[in-house]
Short mmCIF file of C-alpha atoms in Angstrom, two decimals:
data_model
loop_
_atom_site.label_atom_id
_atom_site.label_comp_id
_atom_site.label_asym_id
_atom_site.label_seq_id
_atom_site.Cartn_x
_atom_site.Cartn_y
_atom_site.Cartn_z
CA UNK P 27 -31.38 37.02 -3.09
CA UNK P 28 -28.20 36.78 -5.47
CA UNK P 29 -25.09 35.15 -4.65
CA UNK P 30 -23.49 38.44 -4.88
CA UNK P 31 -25.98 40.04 -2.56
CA UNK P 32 -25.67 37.36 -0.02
CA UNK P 33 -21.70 38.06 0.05
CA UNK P 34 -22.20 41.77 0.30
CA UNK P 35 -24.82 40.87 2.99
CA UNK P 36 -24.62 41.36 7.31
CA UNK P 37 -24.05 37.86 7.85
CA UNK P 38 -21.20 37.09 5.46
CA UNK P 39 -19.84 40.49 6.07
CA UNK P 40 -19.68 39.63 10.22
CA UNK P 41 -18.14 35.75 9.29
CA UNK P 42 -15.35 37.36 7.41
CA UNK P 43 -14.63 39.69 10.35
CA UNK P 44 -15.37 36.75 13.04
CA UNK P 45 -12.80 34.76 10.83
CA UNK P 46 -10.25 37.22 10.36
CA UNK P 47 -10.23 38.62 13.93
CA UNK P 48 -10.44 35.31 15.47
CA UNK P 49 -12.91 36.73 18.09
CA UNK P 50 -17.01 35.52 18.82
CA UNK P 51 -19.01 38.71 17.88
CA UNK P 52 -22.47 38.94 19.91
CA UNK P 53 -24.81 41.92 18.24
CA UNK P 54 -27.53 42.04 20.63
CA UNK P 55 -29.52 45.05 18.73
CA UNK P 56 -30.05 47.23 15.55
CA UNK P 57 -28.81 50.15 17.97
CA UNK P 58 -25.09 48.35 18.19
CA UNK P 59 -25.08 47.39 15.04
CA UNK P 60 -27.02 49.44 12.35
CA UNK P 61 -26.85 47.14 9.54
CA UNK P 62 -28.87 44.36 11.35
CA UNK P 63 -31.98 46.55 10.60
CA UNK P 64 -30.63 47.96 7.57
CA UNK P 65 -29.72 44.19 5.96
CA UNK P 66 -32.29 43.06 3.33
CA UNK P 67 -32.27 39.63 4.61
CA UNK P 68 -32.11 40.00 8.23
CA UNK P 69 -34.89 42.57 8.20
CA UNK P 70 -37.21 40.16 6.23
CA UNK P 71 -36.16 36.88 8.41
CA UNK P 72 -36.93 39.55 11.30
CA UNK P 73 -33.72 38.84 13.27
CA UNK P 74 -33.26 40.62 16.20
CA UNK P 75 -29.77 39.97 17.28
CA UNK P 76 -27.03 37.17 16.44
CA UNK P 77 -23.81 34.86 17.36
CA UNK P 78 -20.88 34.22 15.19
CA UNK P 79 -18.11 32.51 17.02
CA UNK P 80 -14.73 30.99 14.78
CA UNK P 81 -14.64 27.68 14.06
CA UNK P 82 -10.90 25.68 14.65
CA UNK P 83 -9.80 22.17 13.81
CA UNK P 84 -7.93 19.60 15.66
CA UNK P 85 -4.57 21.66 14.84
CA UNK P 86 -6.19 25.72 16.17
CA UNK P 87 -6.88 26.93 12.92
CA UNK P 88 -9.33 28.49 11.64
CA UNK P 89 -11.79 26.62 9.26
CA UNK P 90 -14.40 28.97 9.15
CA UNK P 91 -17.39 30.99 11.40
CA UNK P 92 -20.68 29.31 13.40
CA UNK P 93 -23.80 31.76 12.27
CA UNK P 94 -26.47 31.89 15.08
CA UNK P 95 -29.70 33.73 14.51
CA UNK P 96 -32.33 34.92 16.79
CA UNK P 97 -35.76 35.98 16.02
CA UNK P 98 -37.11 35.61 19.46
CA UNK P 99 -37.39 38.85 21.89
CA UNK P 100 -34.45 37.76 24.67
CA UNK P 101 -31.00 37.80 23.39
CA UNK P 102 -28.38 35.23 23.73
CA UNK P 103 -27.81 33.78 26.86
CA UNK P 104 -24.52 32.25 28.45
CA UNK P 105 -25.99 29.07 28.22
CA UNK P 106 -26.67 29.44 24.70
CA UNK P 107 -23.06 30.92 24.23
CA UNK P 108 -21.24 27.47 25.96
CA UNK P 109 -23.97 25.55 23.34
CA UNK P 110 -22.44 27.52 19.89
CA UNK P 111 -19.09 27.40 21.67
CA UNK P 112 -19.83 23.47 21.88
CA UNK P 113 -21.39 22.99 18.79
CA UNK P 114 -18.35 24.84 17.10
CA UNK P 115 -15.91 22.16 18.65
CA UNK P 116 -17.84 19.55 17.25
CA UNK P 117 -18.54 21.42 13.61
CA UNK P 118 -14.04 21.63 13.91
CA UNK P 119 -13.40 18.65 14.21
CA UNK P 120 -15.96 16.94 12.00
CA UNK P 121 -14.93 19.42 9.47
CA UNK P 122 -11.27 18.29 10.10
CA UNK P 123 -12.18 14.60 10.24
CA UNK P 124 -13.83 14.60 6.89
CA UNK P 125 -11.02 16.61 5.36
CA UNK P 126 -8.90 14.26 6.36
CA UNK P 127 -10.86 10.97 5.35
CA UNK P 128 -10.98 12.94 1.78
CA UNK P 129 -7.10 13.09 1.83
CA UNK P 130 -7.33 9.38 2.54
CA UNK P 131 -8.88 8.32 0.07
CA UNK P 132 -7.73 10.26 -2.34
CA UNK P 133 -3.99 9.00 -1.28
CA UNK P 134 -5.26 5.05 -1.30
CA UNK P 135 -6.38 5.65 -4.82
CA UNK P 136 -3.39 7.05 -5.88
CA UNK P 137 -1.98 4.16 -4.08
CA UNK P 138 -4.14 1.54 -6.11
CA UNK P 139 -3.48 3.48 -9.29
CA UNK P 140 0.32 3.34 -8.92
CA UNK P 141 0.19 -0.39 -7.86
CA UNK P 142 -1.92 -1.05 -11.09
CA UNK P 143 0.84 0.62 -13.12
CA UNK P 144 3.67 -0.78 -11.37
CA UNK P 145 2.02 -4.20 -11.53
CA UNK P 146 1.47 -4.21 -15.24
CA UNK P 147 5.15 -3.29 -15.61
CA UNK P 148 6.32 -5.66 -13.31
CA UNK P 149 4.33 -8.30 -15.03
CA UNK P 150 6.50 -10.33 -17.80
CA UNK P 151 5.18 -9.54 -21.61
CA UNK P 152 2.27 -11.78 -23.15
CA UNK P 153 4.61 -12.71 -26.13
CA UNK P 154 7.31 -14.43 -23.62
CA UNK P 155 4.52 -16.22 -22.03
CA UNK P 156 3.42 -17.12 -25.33
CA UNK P 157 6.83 -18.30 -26.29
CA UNK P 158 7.93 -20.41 -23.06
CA UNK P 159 4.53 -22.12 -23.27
CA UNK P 160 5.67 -23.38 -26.64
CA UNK P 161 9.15 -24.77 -25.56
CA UNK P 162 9.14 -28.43 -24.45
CA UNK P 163 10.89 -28.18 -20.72
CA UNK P 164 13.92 -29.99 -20.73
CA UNK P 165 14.03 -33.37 -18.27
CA UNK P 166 15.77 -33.00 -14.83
CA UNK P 167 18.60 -35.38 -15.90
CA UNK P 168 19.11 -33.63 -19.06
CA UNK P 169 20.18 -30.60 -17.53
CA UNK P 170 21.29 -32.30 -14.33
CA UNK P 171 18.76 -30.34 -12.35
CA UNK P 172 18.39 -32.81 -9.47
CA UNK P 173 21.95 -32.88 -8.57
CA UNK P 174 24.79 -30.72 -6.84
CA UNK P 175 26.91 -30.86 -9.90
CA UNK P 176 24.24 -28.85 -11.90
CA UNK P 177 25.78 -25.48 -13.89
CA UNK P 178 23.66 -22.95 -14.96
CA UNK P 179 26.82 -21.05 -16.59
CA UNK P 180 26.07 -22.40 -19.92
CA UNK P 181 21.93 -21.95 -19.76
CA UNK P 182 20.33 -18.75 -21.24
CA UNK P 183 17.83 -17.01 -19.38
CA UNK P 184 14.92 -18.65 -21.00
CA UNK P 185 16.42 -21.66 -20.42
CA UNK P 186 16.68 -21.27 -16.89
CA UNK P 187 12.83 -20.43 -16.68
CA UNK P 188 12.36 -23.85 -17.90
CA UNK P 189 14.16 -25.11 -15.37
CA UNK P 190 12.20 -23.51 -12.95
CA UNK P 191 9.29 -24.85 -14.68
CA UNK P 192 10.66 -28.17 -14.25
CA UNK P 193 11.35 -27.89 -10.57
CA UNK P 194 7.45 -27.16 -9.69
CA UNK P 195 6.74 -30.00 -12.24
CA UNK P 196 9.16 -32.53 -10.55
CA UNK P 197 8.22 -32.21 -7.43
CA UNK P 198 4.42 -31.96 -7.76
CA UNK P 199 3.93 -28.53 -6.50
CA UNK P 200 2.25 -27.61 -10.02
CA UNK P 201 -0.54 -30.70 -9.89
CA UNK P 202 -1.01 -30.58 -6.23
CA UNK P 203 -2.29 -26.90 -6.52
CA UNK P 204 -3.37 -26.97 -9.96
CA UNK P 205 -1.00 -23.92 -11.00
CA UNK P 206 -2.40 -22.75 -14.18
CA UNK P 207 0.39 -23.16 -16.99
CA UNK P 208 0.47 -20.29 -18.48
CA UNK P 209 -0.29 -18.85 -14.96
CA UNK P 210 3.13 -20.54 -14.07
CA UNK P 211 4.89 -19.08 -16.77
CA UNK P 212 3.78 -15.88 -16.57
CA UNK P 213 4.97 -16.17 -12.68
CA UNK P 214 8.08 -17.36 -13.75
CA UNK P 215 9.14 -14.98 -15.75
CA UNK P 216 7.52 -12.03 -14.06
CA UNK P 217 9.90 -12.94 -11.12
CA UNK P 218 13.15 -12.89 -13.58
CA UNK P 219 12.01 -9.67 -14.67
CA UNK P 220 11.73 -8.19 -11.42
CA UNK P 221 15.57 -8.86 -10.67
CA UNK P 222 17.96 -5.93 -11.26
CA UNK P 223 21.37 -6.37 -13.07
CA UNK P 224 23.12 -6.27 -10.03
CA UNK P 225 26.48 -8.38 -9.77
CA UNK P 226 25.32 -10.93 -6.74
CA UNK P 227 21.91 -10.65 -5.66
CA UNK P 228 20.12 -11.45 -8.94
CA UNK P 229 17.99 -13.49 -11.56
CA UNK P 230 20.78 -16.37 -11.61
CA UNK P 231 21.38 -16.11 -7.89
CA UNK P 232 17.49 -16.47 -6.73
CA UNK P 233 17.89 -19.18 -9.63
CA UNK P 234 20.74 -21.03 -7.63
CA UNK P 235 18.76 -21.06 -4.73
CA UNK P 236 15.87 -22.43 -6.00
CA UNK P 237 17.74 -25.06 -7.70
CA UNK P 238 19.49 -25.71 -4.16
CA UNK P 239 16.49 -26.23 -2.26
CA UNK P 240 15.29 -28.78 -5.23
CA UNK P 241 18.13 -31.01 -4.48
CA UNK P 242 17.20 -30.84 -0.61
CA UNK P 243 13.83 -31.91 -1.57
CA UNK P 244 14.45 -34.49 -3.62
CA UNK P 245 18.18 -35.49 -3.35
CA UNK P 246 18.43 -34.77 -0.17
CA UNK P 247 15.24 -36.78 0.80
CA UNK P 248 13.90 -34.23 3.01
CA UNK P 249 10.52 -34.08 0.80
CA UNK P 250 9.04 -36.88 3.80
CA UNK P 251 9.36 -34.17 5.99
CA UNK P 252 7.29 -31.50 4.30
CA UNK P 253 3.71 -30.78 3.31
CA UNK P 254 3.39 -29.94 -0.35
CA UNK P 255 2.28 -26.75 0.73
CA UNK P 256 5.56 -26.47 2.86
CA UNK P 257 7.48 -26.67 -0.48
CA UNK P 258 5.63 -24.65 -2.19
CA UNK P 259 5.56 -21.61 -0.12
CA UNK P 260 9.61 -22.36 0.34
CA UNK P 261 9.94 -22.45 -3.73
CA UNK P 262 8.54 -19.21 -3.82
CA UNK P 263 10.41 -17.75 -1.00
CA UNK P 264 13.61 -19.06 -2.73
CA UNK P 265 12.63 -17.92 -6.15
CA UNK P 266 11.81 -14.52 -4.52
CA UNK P 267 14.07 -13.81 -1.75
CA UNK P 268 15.77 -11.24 -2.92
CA UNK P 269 13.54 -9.05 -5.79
CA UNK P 270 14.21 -5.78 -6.61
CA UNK P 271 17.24 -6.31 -4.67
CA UNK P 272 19.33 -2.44 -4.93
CA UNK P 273 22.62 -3.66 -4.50
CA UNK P 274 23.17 -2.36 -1.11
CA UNK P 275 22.88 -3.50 2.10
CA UNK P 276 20.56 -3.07 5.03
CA UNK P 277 23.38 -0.80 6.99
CA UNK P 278 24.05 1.00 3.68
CA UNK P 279 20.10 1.49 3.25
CA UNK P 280 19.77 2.68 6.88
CA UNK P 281 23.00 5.09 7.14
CA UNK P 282 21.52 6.58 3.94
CA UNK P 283 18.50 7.41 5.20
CA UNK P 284 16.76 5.87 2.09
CA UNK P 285 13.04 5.34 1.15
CA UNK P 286 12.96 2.02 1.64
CA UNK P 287 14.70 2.39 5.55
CA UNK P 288 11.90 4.79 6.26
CA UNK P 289 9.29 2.62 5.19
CA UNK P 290 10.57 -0.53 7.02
CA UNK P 291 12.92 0.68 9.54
CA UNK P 292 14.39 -3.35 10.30
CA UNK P 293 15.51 -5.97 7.43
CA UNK P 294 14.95 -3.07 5.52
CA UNK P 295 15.54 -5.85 2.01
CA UNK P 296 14.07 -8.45 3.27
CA UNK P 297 10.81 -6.67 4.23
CA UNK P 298 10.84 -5.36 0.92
CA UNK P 299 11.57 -8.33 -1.07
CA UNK P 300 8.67 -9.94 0.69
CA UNK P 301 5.95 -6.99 -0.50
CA UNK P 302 7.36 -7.15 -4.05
CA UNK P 303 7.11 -10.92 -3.77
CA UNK P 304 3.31 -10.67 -2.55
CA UNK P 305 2.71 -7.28 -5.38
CA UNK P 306 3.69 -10.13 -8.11
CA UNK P 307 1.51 -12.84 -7.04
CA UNK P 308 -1.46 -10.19 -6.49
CA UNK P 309 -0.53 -8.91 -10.46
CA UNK P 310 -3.63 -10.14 -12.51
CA UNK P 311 -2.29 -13.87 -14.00
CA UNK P 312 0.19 -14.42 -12.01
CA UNK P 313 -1.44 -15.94 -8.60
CA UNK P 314 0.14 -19.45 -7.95
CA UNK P 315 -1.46 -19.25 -4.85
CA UNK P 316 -5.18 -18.94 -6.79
CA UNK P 317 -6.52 -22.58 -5.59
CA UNK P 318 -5.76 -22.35 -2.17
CA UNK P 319 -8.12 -21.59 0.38
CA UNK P 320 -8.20 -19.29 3.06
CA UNK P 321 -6.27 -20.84 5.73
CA UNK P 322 -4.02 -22.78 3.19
CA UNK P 323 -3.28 -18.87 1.73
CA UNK P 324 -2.56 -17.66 4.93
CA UNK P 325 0.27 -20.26 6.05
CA UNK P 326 1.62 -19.83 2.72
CA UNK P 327 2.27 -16.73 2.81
CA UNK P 328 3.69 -16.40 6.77
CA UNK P 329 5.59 -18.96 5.66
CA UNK P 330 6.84 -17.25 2.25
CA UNK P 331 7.37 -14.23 5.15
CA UNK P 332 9.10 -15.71 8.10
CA UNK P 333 11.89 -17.55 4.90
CA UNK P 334 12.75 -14.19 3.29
CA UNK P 335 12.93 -12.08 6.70
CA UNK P 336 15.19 -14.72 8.07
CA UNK P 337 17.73 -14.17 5.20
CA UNK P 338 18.66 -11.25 7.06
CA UNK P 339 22.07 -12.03 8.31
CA UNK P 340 21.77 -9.51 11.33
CA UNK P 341 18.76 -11.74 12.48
CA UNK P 342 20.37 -15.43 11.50
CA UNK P 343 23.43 -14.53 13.60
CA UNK P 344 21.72 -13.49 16.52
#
């Protein structure tokens, strides 16, 4: 049989009215229903009566129709009837259940897609790479990194990415983990990039903080006290605590209603900072976290956490 005479045919004919009047239709002979002796396929499949019931989902609407055929001389029982009316459940909600897994997945790769784009614009440029690997980075004292008098006022932008580049250099960070260069740079200035122009909270301020916690370190003595991984899961929380930072505050974000408040609900900034920190070091070439292993990844990065959320005054004032 055709496609077209299936459609036109008893059984899809009794669906469509099983679907549409949301009712279980029962035809126990030819003499209720003509067309069961009259229909082509029914009359060569020598069915003598059949079952359509409506199939639901998990939400009570209808998906489609549950066909039963019977070629045998009793009709439908009860007992058969509670079986179909069973089965039909079960056909719902694996119908349902798949549809859903489908949306899913289809949503998680649109997820990964979206990351891969904003990743490769989030990542810095090859050529600046290329050119920062090329500079010689300026000495501590030069500069006067490694005190409290420094001033970045007078530094460009690439200028203070050398810096930076010192600061892992200086205090070992770089050789202890055996950071990549160009991985380093590419971090670096990934980070800067990922700072809006806004008047406080960016590039130079993240910067300053970094800087700060250098002289802590080293000035300040406090490097006896700390792993190396310590320091360098707190240089990255410093250098990242505040990415993609709107301008706003948490209260503003939350009053607003925003995207970000519904996606985090508490330390709205913080949480995000933290994710856009983790997006960057998951960007391809820019993992300063690459030689660590397993467990060493996974203090890292609760520590990288637990620094950023707890820049969220409402939480340090508590």
């Amino acid at each position: 049989m055709s496609k077209e005479e299936i459609d036109k045919g008893l059984l899809a004919t009794v669906a469509r009215e099983v679907i549409f009047e949301n009712r279980l239709r029962n035809i126990v002979s030819a003499d209720e229903e003509p067309r069961l002796a009259e229909d082509p396929f029914t009359k060569d499949m020598g069915v003598r009566n059949l079952m359509c019931i409506p199939v639901h989902d998990a939400k009570n609407e209808i998906i489609g129709a549950c066909l039963m055929l019977n070629k045998q001389l009793r009709n439908f029982t009860e007992l058969d009837l509670d079986r179909v009316q069973s089965f039909a459940v079960f056909c719902g909600l694996g119908i349902y259940n798949a549809a859903a897994y489908e949306r899913k997945v289809k949503l998680m790769a649109k997820q990964t897609v979206a990351l891969e784009v904003l990743s490769y614009h989030a990542t810095a440029p090859e050529e600046e790479v290329q050119q920062i690997m090329a500079r010689a980075i300026p000495e501590a004292e030069e500069v006067k990194l490694n005190t409290w008098e420094f001033d970045d006022l007078p530094l460009s932008d690439m200028e203070t990415i050398q810096c930076t580049l010192r600061i892992f250099v200086d205090t070992g960070i770089s050789s202890s983990f055996k950071i990549p260069f160009d991985v380093l740079c590419r971090w670096a200035l990934s980070v800067k990039k990922n700072y809006r122009p806004v008047l406080y909270h960016n590039w130079r301020h993240a910067f300053n903080v970094v800087q700060t916690m250098f002289c802590i370190i080293t000035v300040g003595g406090l490097k006896a006290y700390f792993t190396d991984l310590d320091i360098l899961a707190l240089l990255t929380a410093c250098i990242s605590h505040d990415l993609d930072h709107r301008g706003t505050n948490n209260a503003f974000q939350t009053k607003s209603n925003t995207a970000l408040a519904q996606l985090y609900g508490t330390s709205v900034l913080e949480k995000h900072h933290f994710n856009h920190c983790v997006m960057i070091l998951q960007s391809p070439g820019n993992n300063i976290f690459g030689a660590l292993n397993a467990e060493e990844y996974r203090h890292a990065i609760k520590m990288v956490e637990h620094n950023i959320i707890s820049t969220d005054l409402a939480l340090y004032f508590k």
